[in-house]
Every structure is written in C-alpha cells, then in structure tokens.
CSV table of C-alpha atoms and ligand atoms in Angstrom, one decimal:
chain,number,residue,atom,x,y,z
A,1,UNK,CA,-169.9,52.2,-11.9
A,2,UNK,CA,-170.2,49.3,-14.2
A,3,UNK,CA,-172.5,46.4,-14.9
A,4,UNK,CA,-170.4,43.4,-14.1
A,5,UNK,CA,-171.7,42.0,-10.9
A,6,UNK,CA,-172.2,38.7,-9.0
A,7,UNK,CA,-175.7,37.4,-8.8
A,8,UNK,CA,-176.0,34.3,-6.6
A,9,UNK,CA,-172.2,34.0,-6.6
A,10,UNK,CA,-172.1,34.0,-10.4
A,11,UNK,CA,-170.6,36.8,-12.4
A,12,UNK,CA,-172.9,38.5,-14.8
A,13,UNK,CA,-172.5,41.2,-17.5
A,14,UNK,CA,-175.7,43.1,-17.3
A,15,UNK,CA,-178.4,40.3,-17.4
A,16,UNK,CA,-176.2,37.6,-18.9
A,17,UNK,CA,-174.2,35.1,-17.0
A,18,UNK,CA,-170.6,35.2,-18.2
A,19,UNK,CA,-170.5,31.4,-18.2
A,20,UNK,CA,-173.4,31.3,-20.7
A,21,UNK,CA,-171.4,33.5,-23.1
A,22,UNK,CA,-168.3,31.3,-22.7
A,23,UNK,CA,-170.3,28.2,-23.4
A,24,UNK,CA,-171.0,29.7,-26.9
A,25,UNK,CA,-167.7,31.4,-27.6
A,26,UNK,CA,-165.0,29.5,-25.7
A,27,UNK,CA,-162.1,31.3,-24.1
A,28,UNK,CA,-160.2,33.6,-24.1
A,29,UNK,CA,-162.9,36.2,-24.9
A,30,UNK,CA,-163.4,39.9,-24.3
A,31,UNK,CA,-166.9,40.9,-23.1
A,32,UNK,CA,-168.2,44.4,-23.2
A,33,UNK,CA,-171.2,45.9,-21.4
A,34,UNK,CA,-173.2,48.3,-23.7
A,35,UNK,CA,-175.0,49.8,-20.8
A,36,UNK,CA,-171.7,50.6,-19.0
A,37,UNK,CA,-170.2,52.2,-22.2
A,38,UNK,CA,-173.3,54.3,-22.7
A,39,UNK,CA,-173.3,55.4,-19.1
A,40,UNK,CA,-169.6,56.3,-19.2
A,41,UNK,CA,-170.1,58.3,-22.4
A,42,UNK,CA,-173.2,60.1,-21.2
A,43,UNK,CA,-171.6,60.9,-17.7
A,44,UNK,CA,-168.5,62.3,-19.4
A,45,UNK,CA,-170.3,64.1,-22.2
A,46,UNK,CA,-173.0,65.6,-20.0
A,47,UNK,CA,-170.3,67.0,-17.6
A,48,UNK,CA,-169.4,69.4,-20.4
A,49,UNK,CA,-172.9,70.4,-21.3
A,50,UNK,CA,-172.4,73.9,-19.9
A,51,UNK,CA,-169.8,74.7,-22.5
A,52,UNK,CA,-169.5,74.3,-26.3
A,53,UNK,CA,-167.7,70.9,-26.7
A,54,UNK,CA,-167.3,67.8,-28.8
A,55,UNK,CA,-166.3,64.4,-27.2
A,56,UNK,CA,-164.1,62.6,-29.7
A,57,UNK,CA,-163.6,59.1,-28.3
A,58,UNK,CA,-160.0,58.1,-28.7
A,59,UNK,CA,-160.5,54.9,-30.6
A,60,UNK,CA,-157.0,53.5,-30.2
A,61,UNK,CA,-158.3,52.3,-26.8
A,62,UNK,CA,-160.7,50.0,-28.5
A,63,UNK,CA,-161.6,50.3,-32.1
A,64,UNK,CA,-164.3,47.6,-32.5
A,65,UNK,CA,-166.9,48.9,-34.9
A,66,UNK,CA,-169.8,47.9,-32.7
A,67,UNK,CA,-168.4,50.1,-29.9
A,68,UNK,CA,-167.8,53.0,-32.3
A,69,UNK,CA,-171.4,52.8,-33.3
A,70,UNK,CA,-172.6,52.9,-29.7
A,71,UNK,CA,-170.6,56.1,-29.3
A,72,UNK,CA,-171.7,57.6,-32.6
A,73,UNK,CA,-175.4,57.0,-31.8
A,74,UNK,CA,-174.9,59.0,-28.5
A,75,UNK,CA,-173.6,61.9,-30.5
A,76,UNK,CA,-169.9,61.3,-30.0
A,77,UNK,CA,-167.1,61.9,-32.4
A,78,UNK,CA,-163.8,60.0,-32.8
A,79,UNK,CA,-160.1,60.8,-32.4
A,80,UNK,CA,-158.1,58.8,-34.8
A,81,UNK,CA,-154.3,58.3,-35.3
A,82,UNK,CA,-154.1,56.4,-38.5
A,83,UNK,CA,-155.7,55.8,-41.9
A,84,UNK,CA,-157.0,52.5,-40.5
A,85,UNK,CA,-158.8,54.3,-37.6
A,86,UNK,CA,-160.2,56.8,-40.1
A,87,UNK,CA,-161.6,54.0,-42.2
A,88,UNK,CA,-163.1,52.4,-39.1
A,89,UNK,CA,-164.7,55.6,-37.9
A,90,UNK,CA,-166.2,56.4,-41.3
A,91,UNK,CA,-167.4,52.8,-41.6
A,92,UNK,CA,-169.1,53.2,-38.2
A,93,UNK,CA,-171.0,56.2,-39.7
A,94,UNK,CA,-169.1,58.8,-37.6
A,95,UNK,CA,-169.5,62.0,-39.6
A,96,UNK,CA,-166.2,63.5,-40.9
A,97,UNK,CA,-167.0,66.7,-39.1
A,98,UNK,CA,-166.8,64.8,-35.8
A,99,UNK,CA,-163.3,63.3,-36.5
A,100,UNK,CA,-160.0,64.7,-35.3
A,101,UNK,CA,-156.7,63.2,-36.4
A,102,UNK,CA,-153.6,63.1,-34.1
A,103,UNK,CA,-150.3,61.4,-34.4
A,104,UNK,CA,-146.6,62.1,-35.1
A,105,UNK,CA,-146.2,60.2,-38.2
A,106,UNK,CA,-149.1,60.6,-40.5
A,107,UNK,CA,-148.2,59.5,-44.1
A,108,UNK,CA,-149.1,61.6,-47.1
A,109,UNK,CA,-151.7,59.0,-48.0
A,110,UNK,CA,-153.3,59.1,-44.6
A,111,UNK,CA,-153.4,62.9,-44.8
A,112,UNK,CA,-155.0,62.8,-48.3
A,113,UNK,CA,-157.7,60.4,-47.0
A,114,UNK,CA,-158.5,62.6,-44.1
A,115,UNK,CA,-158.7,65.7,-46.2
A,116,UNK,CA,-161.0,63.9,-48.7
A,117,UNK,CA,-163.2,62.9,-45.7
A,118,UNK,CA,-163.5,66.6,-44.7
A,119,UNK,CA,-162.7,65.8,-41.1
A,120,UNK,CA,-163.0,68.5,-38.4
A,121,UNK,CA,-159.3,69.1,-38.1
A,122,UNK,CA,-155.8,67.6,-38.4
A,123,UNK,CA,-153.7,68.0,-35.4
A,124,UNK,CA,-150.3,68.6,-36.9
A,125,UNK,CA,-147.2,67.5,-35.0
A,126,UNK,CA,-144.2,69.0,-36.9
A,127,UNK,CA,-143.1,71.6,-39.4
A,128,UNK,CA,-142.5,68.9,-42.0
A,129,UNK,CA,-146.0,67.4,-41.5
A,130,UNK,CA,-147.5,70.9,-42.0
A,131,UNK,CA,-145.7,71.4,-45.3
A,132,UNK,CA,-146.8,67.9,-46.4
A,133,UNK,CA,-150.3,68.8,-45.5
A,134,UNK,CA,-150.1,72.1,-47.4
A,135,UNK,CA,-149.0,70.2,-50.5
A,136,UNK,CA,-151.8,67.6,-50.1
A,137,UNK,CA,-154.4,70.4,-49.6
A,138,UNK,CA,-153.1,72.3,-52.7
A,139,UNK,CA,-153.3,69.3,-54.9
A,140,UNK,CA,-156.8,68.5,-53.8
A,141,UNK,CA,-157.8,72.2,-53.9
A,142,UNK,CA,-159.4,72.0,-50.5
A,143,UNK,CA,-159.0,74.3,-47.6
A,144,UNK,CA,-157.9,72.2,-44.7
A,145,UNK,CA,-158.7,73.0,-41.1
A,146,UNK,CA,-155.8,72.2,-38.8
A,147,UNK,CA,-154.5,72.6,-35.3
A,148,UNK,CA,-150.9,72.4,-34.0
A,149,UNK,CA,-150.4,69.9,-31.3
A,150,UNK,CA,-148.2,71.8,-28.8
A,151,UNK,CA,-146.1,70.2,-26.2
A,152,UNK,CA,-146.9,72.1,-23.0
A,153,UNK,CA,-144.1,70.4,-21.1
A,154,UNK,CA,-146.3,69.3,-18.2
A,155,UNK,CA,-145.5,66.3,-16.1
A,156,UNK,CA,-148.8,64.3,-15.7
A,157,UNK,CA,-147.1,62.0,-13.1
A,158,UNK,CA,-148.0,58.8,-14.7
A,159,UNK,CA,-146.1,55.8,-16.1
A,160,UNK,CA,-143.2,57.0,-18.3
A,161,UNK,CA,-144.4,55.0,-21.3
A,162,UNK,CA,-147.7,56.8,-21.4
A,163,UNK,CA,-146.4,60.3,-20.6
A,164,UNK,CA,-146.5,62.5,-23.8
A,165,UNK,CA,-146.2,66.1,-22.9
A,166,UNK,CA,-142.6,66.3,-21.7
A,167,UNK,CA,-139.8,68.0,-23.7
A,168,UNK,CA,-138.0,64.6,-24.2
A,169,UNK,CA,-141.2,63.1,-25.8
A,170,UNK,CA,-141.7,62.7,-29.5
A,171,UNK,CA,-145.1,64.4,-29.5
A,172,UNK,CA,-146.2,67.8,-30.4
A,173,UNK,CA,-144.2,71.1,-31.1
A,174,UNK,CA,-142.8,73.5,-28.5
A,175,UNK,CA,-144.7,76.7,-28.2
A,176,UNK,CA,-142.1,79.0,-29.9
A,177,UNK,CA,-142.0,76.7,-32.9
A,178,UNK,CA,-145.8,76.3,-33.0
A,179,UNK,CA,-146.2,80.1,-32.8
A,180,UNK,CA,-144.0,80.5,-35.9
A,181,UNK,CA,-145.8,77.7,-37.7
A,182,UNK,CA,-149.2,79.3,-37.2
A,183,UNK,CA,-147.9,82.6,-38.5
A,184,UNK,CA,-146.3,80.9,-41.5
A,185,UNK,CA,-149.5,79.2,-42.3
A,186,UNK,CA,-151.4,82.5,-42.6
A,187,UNK,CA,-149.7,82.7,-46.0
A,188,UNK,CA,-150.9,79.3,-47.1
A,189,UNK,CA,-154.0,79.5,-49.2
A,190,UNK,CA,-155.2,76.0,-48.5
A,191,UNK,CA,-154.5,75.8,-44.8
A,192,UNK,CA,-156.8,77.1,-42.2
A,193,UNK,CA,-155.7,77.3,-38.6
A,194,UNK,CA,-158.8,76.4,-36.5
A,195,UNK,CA,-157.5,75.1,-33.3
A,196,UNK,CA,-154.8,74.2,-30.9
A,197,UNK,CA,-154.3,70.8,-29.3
A,198,UNK,CA,-152.4,68.9,-26.7
A,199,UNK,CA,-152.4,65.5,-24.9
A,200,UNK,CA,-150.2,65.2,-21.9
A,201,UNK,CA,-150.5,61.6,-21.0
A,202,UNK,CA,-152.7,58.8,-20.0
A,203,UNK,CA,-154.1,57.3,-16.7
A,204,UNK,CA,-153.8,60.7,-15.0
A,205,UNK,CA,-155.1,60.7,-11.5
A,206,UNK,CA,-154.9,64.4,-10.6
A,207,UNK,CA,-156.6,67.5,-11.9
A,208,UNK,CA,-153.7,69.9,-11.7
A,209,UNK,CA,-151.7,68.7,-14.8
A,210,UNK,CA,-154.9,69.2,-16.9
A,211,UNK,CA,-155.5,72.7,-15.4
A,212,UNK,CA,-151.9,73.7,-16.1
A,213,UNK,CA,-152.1,72.4,-19.7
A,214,UNK,CA,-155.4,74.2,-20.5
A,215,UNK,CA,-154.2,77.4,-18.9
A,216,UNK,CA,-151.0,77.3,-21.0
A,217,UNK,CA,-153.0,76.5,-24.2
A,218,UNK,CA,-155.4,79.4,-23.4
A,219,UNK,CA,-152.4,81.8,-23.1
A,220,UNK,CA,-151.2,80.6,-26.5
A,221,UNK,CA,-154.7,81.2,-28.0
A,222,UNK,CA,-154.6,84.8,-26.9
A,223,UNK,CA,-151.1,85.4,-28.2
A,224,UNK,CA,-152.2,84.0,-31.6
A,225,UNK,CA,-155.3,86.2,-31.6
A,226,UNK,CA,-153.0,89.2,-31.2
A,227,UNK,CA,-151.1,88.0,-34.3
A,228,UNK,CA,-154.3,87.7,-36.3
A,229,UNK,CA,-154.7,84.0,-35.9
A,230,UNK,CA,-158.3,83.4,-34.5
A,231,UNK,CA,-158.9,79.9,-33.3
A,232,UNK,CA,-162.2,78.2,-32.6
A,233,UNK,CA,-161.1,74.9,-31.0
A,234,UNK,CA,-159.1,74.0,-28.0
A,235,UNK,CA,-158.4,70.2,-28.0
A,236,UNK,CA,-157.2,69.1,-24.6
A,237,UNK,CA,-156.7,65.5,-25.6
A,238,UNK,CA,-157.6,62.6,-23.2
A,239,UNK,CA,-155.8,61.0,-20.3
A,240,UNK,CA,-158.4,60.9,-17.4
A,241,UNK,CA,-157.5,57.9,-15.3
A,242,UNK,CA,-159.7,55.1,-14.0
A,243,UNK,CA,-159.8,52.7,-11.0
A,244,UNK,CA,-158.0,49.5,-11.7
A,245,UNK,CA,-157.1,48.7,-8.1
A,246,UNK,CA,-157.6,51.5,-5.5
A,247,UNK,CA,-156.9,54.6,-7.5
A,248,UNK,CA,-159.2,57.6,-6.9
A,249,UNK,CA,-159.3,59.4,-10.2
A,250,UNK,CA,-161.2,62.7,-10.5
A,251,UNK,CA,-164.8,62.3,-11.5
A,252,UNK,CA,-165.7,63.6,-15.0
A,253,UNK,CA,-167.8,66.3,-13.4
A,254,UNK,CA,-164.8,67.6,-11.4
A,255,UNK,CA,-162.6,67.4,-14.5
A,256,UNK,CA,-165.2,69.3,-16.6
A,257,UNK,CA,-165.6,71.9,-13.8
A,258,UNK,CA,-161.9,72.9,-13.7
A,259,UNK,CA,-161.8,73.1,-17.5
A,260,UNK,CA,-164.9,75.1,-17.6
A,261,UNK,CA,-163.5,77.6,-15.1
A,262,UNK,CA,-160.4,78.0,-17.3
A,263,UNK,CA,-162.3,78.4,-20.6
A,264,UNK,CA,-165.3,80.5,-19.4
A,265,UNK,CA,-165.9,83.5,-21.6
A,266,UNK,CA,-163.2,82.5,-24.1
A,267,UNK,CA,-165.8,81.6,-26.8
A,268,UNK,CA,-163.6,78.5,-27.5
A,269,UNK,CA,-165.1,75.1,-28.2
A,270,UNK,CA,-163.4,72.4,-26.3
A,271,UNK,CA,-162.5,69.1,-27.9
A,272,UNK,CA,-162.0,66.1,-25.6
A,273,UNK,CA,-160.3,62.8,-26.6
A,274,UNK,CA,-161.2,60.4,-23.8
A,275,UNK,CA,-160.3,56.8,-24.4
A,276,UNK,CA,-159.7,54.7,-21.3
A,277,UNK,CA,-162.3,56.5,-19.1
A,278,UNK,CA,-165.1,55.5,-21.5
A,279,UNK,CA,-164.1,51.9,-22.3
A,280,UNK,CA,-161.7,50.7,-19.7
A,281,UNK,CA,-164.2,49.5,-17.1
A,282,UNK,CA,-166.8,48.6,-19.8
A,283,UNK,CA,-164.9,45.4,-20.7
A,284,UNK,CA,-163.5,42.3,-19.1
A,285,UNK,CA,-161.2,39.6,-20.5
A,286,UNK,CA,-162.3,36.1,-19.6
A,287,UNK,CA,-159.8,33.3,-19.5
A,288,UNK,CA,-159.8,29.6,-18.4
A,289,UNK,CA,-157.5,27.9,-16.0
A,290,UNK,CA,-155.7,25.2,-18.0
A,291,UNK,CA,-153.4,23.8,-15.4
A,292,UNK,CA,-152.4,24.5,-11.8
A,293,UNK,CA,-148.7,24.0,-11.3
A,294,UNK,CA,-146.6,24.0,-8.2
A,295,UNK,CA,-142.9,24.6,-8.0
A,296,UNK,CA,-141.0,25.0,-4.7
A,297,UNK,CA,-142.3,28.2,-3.1
A,298,UNK,CA,-144.7,29.1,-6.0
A,299,UNK,CA,-148.1,28.2,-7.5
A,300,UNK,CA,-149.0,29.1,-11.0
A,301,UNK,CA,-152.5,29.3,-12.4
A,302,UNK,CA,-151.7,28.7,-16.1
A,303,UNK,CA,-154.5,30.2,-18.1
A,304,UNK,CA,-155.5,30.2,-21.8
A,305,UNK,CA,-155.2,34.0,-22.1
A,306,UNK,CA,-151.8,35.5,-22.6
A,307,UNK,CA,-149.7,38.6,-23.2
A,308,UNK,CA,-150.7,38.5,-26.9
A,309,UNK,CA,-154.3,39.1,-25.8
A,310,UNK,CA,-153.7,41.6,-23.0
A,311,UNK,CA,-150.2,43.0,-22.9
A,312,UNK,CA,-150.7,45.7,-20.3
A,313,UNK,CA,-149.4,43.7,-17.3
A,314,UNK,CA,-146.3,42.6,-19.3
A,315,UNK,CA,-145.6,45.9,-20.8
A,316,UNK,CA,-146.4,48.4,-18.0
A,317,UNK,CA,-146.5,46.1,-15.0
A,318,UNK,CA,-150.2,47.2,-15.0
A,319,UNK,CA,-152.5,45.9,-12.3
A,320,UNK,CA,-155.8,44.4,-13.3
A,321,UNK,CA,-158.2,42.9,-10.7
A,322,UNK,CA,-158.8,39.2,-11.4
A,323,UNK,CA,-161.9,37.5,-10.0
A,324,UNK,CA,-163.4,34.0,-10.5
A,325,UNK,CA,-166.6,33.7,-12.5
A,326,UNK,CA,-168.0,31.5,-9.8
A,327,UNK,CA,-167.5,33.0,-6.3
A,328,UNK,CA,-166.5,30.5,-3.8
A,329,UNK,CA,-165.1,30.0,-0.3
A,330,UNK,CA,-162.6,27.2,-0.4
A,331,UNK,CA,-159.7,29.4,1.0
A,332,UNK,CA,-157.0,31.5,-0.6
A,333,UNK,CA,-153.6,31.1,-2.1
A,334,UNK,CA,-150.8,33.3,-3.5
A,335,UNK,CA,-150.3,32.6,-7.2
A,336,UNK,CA,-148.9,34.0,-10.4
A,337,UNK,CA,-151.4,34.0,-13.2
A,338,UNK,CA,-149.5,33.2,-16.4
A,339,UNK,CA,-150.3,32.5,-20.0
A,340,UNK,CA,-149.0,29.8,-22.4
A,341,UNK,CA,-146.5,32.1,-24.2
A,342,UNK,CA,-142.9,31.2,-24.1
A,343,UNK,CA,-141.7,34.3,-22.3
A,344,UNK,CA,-141.2,34.8,-18.6
A,345,UNK,CA,-142.9,38.2,-19.1
A,346,UNK,CA,-146.1,36.5,-20.1
A,347,UNK,CA,-148.2,37.1,-17.0
A,348,UNK,CA,-151.6,38.6,-16.1
A,349,UNK,CA,-150.8,38.9,-12.4
A,350,UNK,CA,-147.8,38.2,-10.1
A,351,UNK,CA,-147.9,37.3,-6.4
A,352,UNK,CA,-151.7,37.7,-6.3
A,353,UNK,CA,-153.9,36.4,-3.5
A,354,UNK,CA,-156.6,34.4,-5.3
A,355,UNK,CA,-159.3,32.0,-4.2
A,356,UNK,CA,-158.3,28.4,-4.4
A,357,UNK,CA,-159.6,27.3,-7.7
A,358,UNK,CA,-159.4,24.2,-9.9
A,359,UNK,CA,-158.5,23.4,-13.5
A,360,UNK,CA,-161.2,24.5,-16.0
A,361,UNK,CA,-162.5,27.3,-13.8
A,362,UNK,CA,-163.0,30.7,-15.4
A,363,UNK,CA,-161.4,34.0,-14.4
A,364,UNK,CA,-162.4,37.6,-15.3
A,365,UNK,CA,-159.7,40.1,-15.8
A,366,UNK,CA,-161.4,43.3,-15.0
A,367,UNK,CA,-160.8,46.8,-16.6
A,368,UNK,CA,-159.8,45.2,-19.8
A,369,UNK,CA,-161.9,47.3,-22.2
A,370,UNK,CA,-159.2,49.8,-23.0
A,371,UNK,CA,-155.9,48.9,-24.6
A,372,UNK,CA,-156.8,45.2,-24.4
A,373,UNK,CA,-158.0,43.8,-27.6
A,374,UNK,CA,-156.6,46.9,-29.5
A,375,UNK,CA,-153.1,46.1,-28.5
A,376,UNK,CA,-153.4,42.3,-29.0
A,377,UNK,CA,-151.2,40.4,-31.5
A,378,UNK,CA,-150.7,36.9,-33.0
A,379,UNK,CA,-147.5,36.3,-31.1
A,380,UNK,CA,-146.8,32.5,-30.7
A,381,UNK,CA,-149.2,32.1,-33.6
A,382,UNK,CA,-152.2,32.5,-31.3
A,383,UNK,CA,-155.4,33.7,-33.0
A,384,UNK,CA,-156.9,36.8,-31.6
A,385,UNK,CA,-159.7,36.3,-29.0
A,386,UNK,CA,-163.4,36.7,-29.8
A,387,UNK,CA,-165.2,39.9,-28.7
A,388,UNK,CA,-168.8,40.0,-27.3
A,389,UNK,CA,-171.1,42.9,-26.6
A,390,UNK,CA,-173.8,42.4,-24.0
A,391,UNK,CA,-177.0,44.5,-24.1
A,392,UNK,CA,-179.5,43.7,-21.3
A,393,UNK,CA,-180.5,40.1,-21.7
A,394,UNK,CA,-178.9,39.8,-25.2
A,395,UNK,CA,-175.4,39.3,-26.2
A,396,UNK,CA,-173.8,39.5,-29.6
A,397,UNK,CA,-170.4,38.3,-30.9
A,398,UNK,CA,-168.9,41.5,-32.4
A,399,UNK,CA,-165.7,39.9,-33.6
A,400,UNK,CA,-165.3,36.1,-34.1
A,401,UNK,CA,-162.3,34.3,-32.8
A,402,UNK,CA,-159.4,34.2,-35.3
A,403,UNK,CA,-158.9,30.7,-36.7
A,404,UNK,CA,-155.7,29.0,-37.5
A,405,UNK,CA,-156.4,29.5,-41.2
A,406,UNK,CA,-156.4,33.2,-40.5
A,407,UNK,CA,-152.9,33.0,-39.3
A,408,UNK,CA,-151.5,32.1,-42.7
A,409,UNK,CA,-154.1,33.8,-44.8
A,410,UNK,CA,-151.8,36.6,-46.0
A,411,UNK,CA,-148.7,34.5,-46.4
A,412,UNK,CA,-147.4,33.8,-49.9
A,413,UNK,CA,-145.2,30.8,-50.6
A,414,UNK,CA,-142.6,31.7,-53.2
A,415,UNK,CA,-142.7,29.3,-56.2
A,416,UNK,CA,-139.2,27.8,-55.4
A,417,UNK,CA,-140.6,26.5,-52.1
A,418,UNK,CA,-143.7,24.9,-53.6
A,419,UNK,CA,-143.6,21.1,-53.8
B,1,LLP,N1,-155.5,61.6,-27.5
B,1,LLP,C1,-154.2,61.3,-27.9
B,1,LLP,C2,-153.5,62.2,-28.8
B,1,LLP,C3,-153.6,60.1,-27.3
B,1,LLP,O1,-152.3,59.9,-27.7
B,1,LLP,C4,-154.3,59.3,-26.4
B,1,LLP,C5,-153.7,58.1,-25.9
B,1,LLP,C6,-155.6,59.6,-26.1
B,1,LLP,C7,-156.2,60.8,-26.6
B,1,LLP,C8,-156.4,58.8,-25.1
B,1,LLP,O2,-155.9,58.7,-23.9
B,1,LLP,P1,-156.7,58.0,-22.7
B,1,LLP,O3,-158.0,58.9,-22.5
B,1,LLP,O4,-157.1,56.7,-23.1
B,1,LLP,O5,-155.8,58.1,-21.5
B,1,LLP,N2,-151.5,51.7,-24.1
B,1,LLP,C9,-151.4,52.5,-22.9
B,1,LLP,C10,-152.1,53.8,-23.0
B,1,LLP,C11,-151.5,54.6,-24.2
B,1,LLP,C12,-152.2,55.9,-24.5
B,1,LLP,C13,-151.8,56.5,-25.8
B,1,LLP,N3,-152.5,57.7,-26.1
B,1,LLP,C14,-152.0,51.7,-21.7
B,1,LLP,O6,-152.5,50.6,-22.0
B,1,LLP,O7,-152.1,52.2,-20.6
C-alpha cells in the first residue's frame, strides 16, 4: 500500500498534487511519501515484534538524510557499506549501536571510522579484512564486535546481478573458512565475535531461500557454540522483493513468521537489513515529455529523465510502471520511453502501451524510491535531479537540483591551460 493516488484524475502524493510540486521544482524530480515510508517501516518492524530484533535499513537503496531521519525516529538502525554511508547515518543521528557495516572492500580508514563510532558490529567478508580489523582495533585499543558474513550458497532465484549468496559471487566467506576464522579470532584480544551474517540477494519473491539461509546460519551458530564461540546476533541481510508490475512478494508478516519459527528459543537477536521493501514504493520519479517522435513502426516519448537519473531499466532491464500525472482517455499507443542520453540503452520503458499524450505532459515512474537517486550519476553532464519529501499537505525539497556550476565545482585547471 502506498500514498500515490489519483484524485479527480490527477496524481497526488498524499495530499499534494504532483503537478504543484513540479511547478516549484521542475523536472526531473524524485518525490517520496513520508507516510508510505513510515507505514512500510512500521509494518516490517512490527512483524518482528515477537522476537528480539533490530531493523537496520540498508541505506544504499536511498541514502537521503531526510529519509534516514524518518527511519531513525521510528527506532530503526542502518546497514552501511562505506565510510560515506557511515557519515550519513551518524549525521542523521542514528546511534552507533544501531549501525552494522557490510561490504567486501572496506578500507582501513573506513574500518577505523566505524570502530571509533562504536558501531554494533562489522560484518567481515574475508580473512584479510579480519586481520586488518584486528590491527585497527589494537592500535585504537578498542574491543571490536564483529560478525563474519558467510556465503550460504543459496540460489535466491533473482536477477544474476543482484544475487549474492552463490559460490561464484564475491561476497562473504564459505562456512569452513568462516568457522576457522571465528576460532582464530578467539585468540585476538581486541576482536569480539558477536554475530554471524549473510545476505543472499535482492528482489527475492519466495520465502524458501530465506528459510534455507536462516536454517543454515542457525546450524553454524550451534557448531560455533560447541567450540566456545557464543554469538548474540544473527544478521539475515535484506532482499525481500516488492511489486513493480505483477509480482506477488511475501508479506513482511509471512517473512517474519518463517524466520521466527526457525529462531524460536535460540536466544538470538535477529538483525534485518531491508532496503527496497521500505523505500521502493515510497518514491516516484517524475519526468516531462519533451518531444514525441515517430519513425517507421515506432513512436518515442522522449522525456527529460534519463539513465543517469534512473539506471534500473538500462542496467537490469527492470520494469517500472509509468503513468501520466493527468489521467485521460484519448486512446492508447505503443511507445518506447527514452531519455536524452546518447546511448541506445537509455530508456525507461520499451514497447509499452501508454495513453496518447502530448509534449510537455508529465509522467510518473513508479517504484523509484529504491536504487533510483542513489544510483544516479552525472553522465552526459546532466545535473542530478531534485528530491522532495511529502508529508500530508506539506512538501519539502530535501535535495536541490544540481546546477551546471556543480558539474565543474571539483575540477581543477592546471596552470599550463590557463589563459
Ligand atoms: N544488505 C546487504 C549486505 C546488501 O548487499 C543489500 C543490497 C541489502 C542488505 C538490501 O537489499 P534489499 O532489501 O534492498 O533487497 N541495485 C539493485 C539492487 C542491489 C542490491 C545490493 N545489495 C537494484 O536496483 O535492483
């Protein structure tokens, strides 16, 4: 359920007409619904209320500080994957003890910053990372809580680019190696094993891969207990899918129930790292039709939003529903909806049946809250879009549109090229 709806044939976000926001911000623009985000967080988090848990929003999905604050105020933590995300989480007043740090290539500097921030745990992804962390901990004279991200070798049956728990993937450590690492860490004065973690992939639409992963992690926790490694946290990552078109993902309550069944009486605290399921359908991307172009056998709606703004269709062939801001009944047409970027791969939709529209009309690309703005770039020297947060009858610009001056702000002209 979300709060993007037509009222009298005009698309609203909560109580604000999209067209009104666009009059202020221009296009392209990302628009998020605070009420939808709050609802998604609460539904997800409440589903786990029968067991000890911490919901750490995976902020790579959308790291805007306003959204992080919404999550933080509801009691959520954050899953980070870089020093930049650590900075953002702390800046949004997320307590260190509600932050977990995943990622295969954390630099020594990033590890140091995380240790200094006293985060809940660092999810270590290799033997070398563990020894780097041991060195950092020793130098800072701090006992560092960590988990090892294991690769449970489970096929989540999702897009190959967003599958992470197979043997061929770069993520995590195979169990035998992880087992040895935990035992080795027992001798490290400054390392404290507190958890085990995994993340098997994203946009997962079935429960069984999650059950298999949790069951396998639970088995590892018992084996470790026998070896004297007592863990508190089981971090099962994110990955719960959402509806973009006609997918029927499990509801958070069903997801929580199967996990609860696996973990009942284990005494473990479950850590969850949902990204897409919280923000995906909390946001839309609004773009304007610049031109309508006909070539033999094809019509293009050429819009002002492009792959630099929303790369998912180009990168994963992802489907996003696209609807007009003003609903109308002038007939239908098959079109490709394409951006201005000089690449044939720059499209938002291909062979899509759309209403017959005219130049300057606005379109909403739905389900754009996750991996939309956060994956945007300046390709073709296009400034990044503005972002807006709607709350009831109010709306606030939470990131201004990048200007052309922003594009060259960090460039330095060497003296020999100065006039
Ligand atoms: N935890 C870890 C360690 C992750 O790597 C990810 C996502 C998540 C949690 C959150 O997963 P989610 O709940 O959002 O599925 N750019 C792709 C998705 C990449 C996901 C990367 N890792 C897309 O647009 O579909």
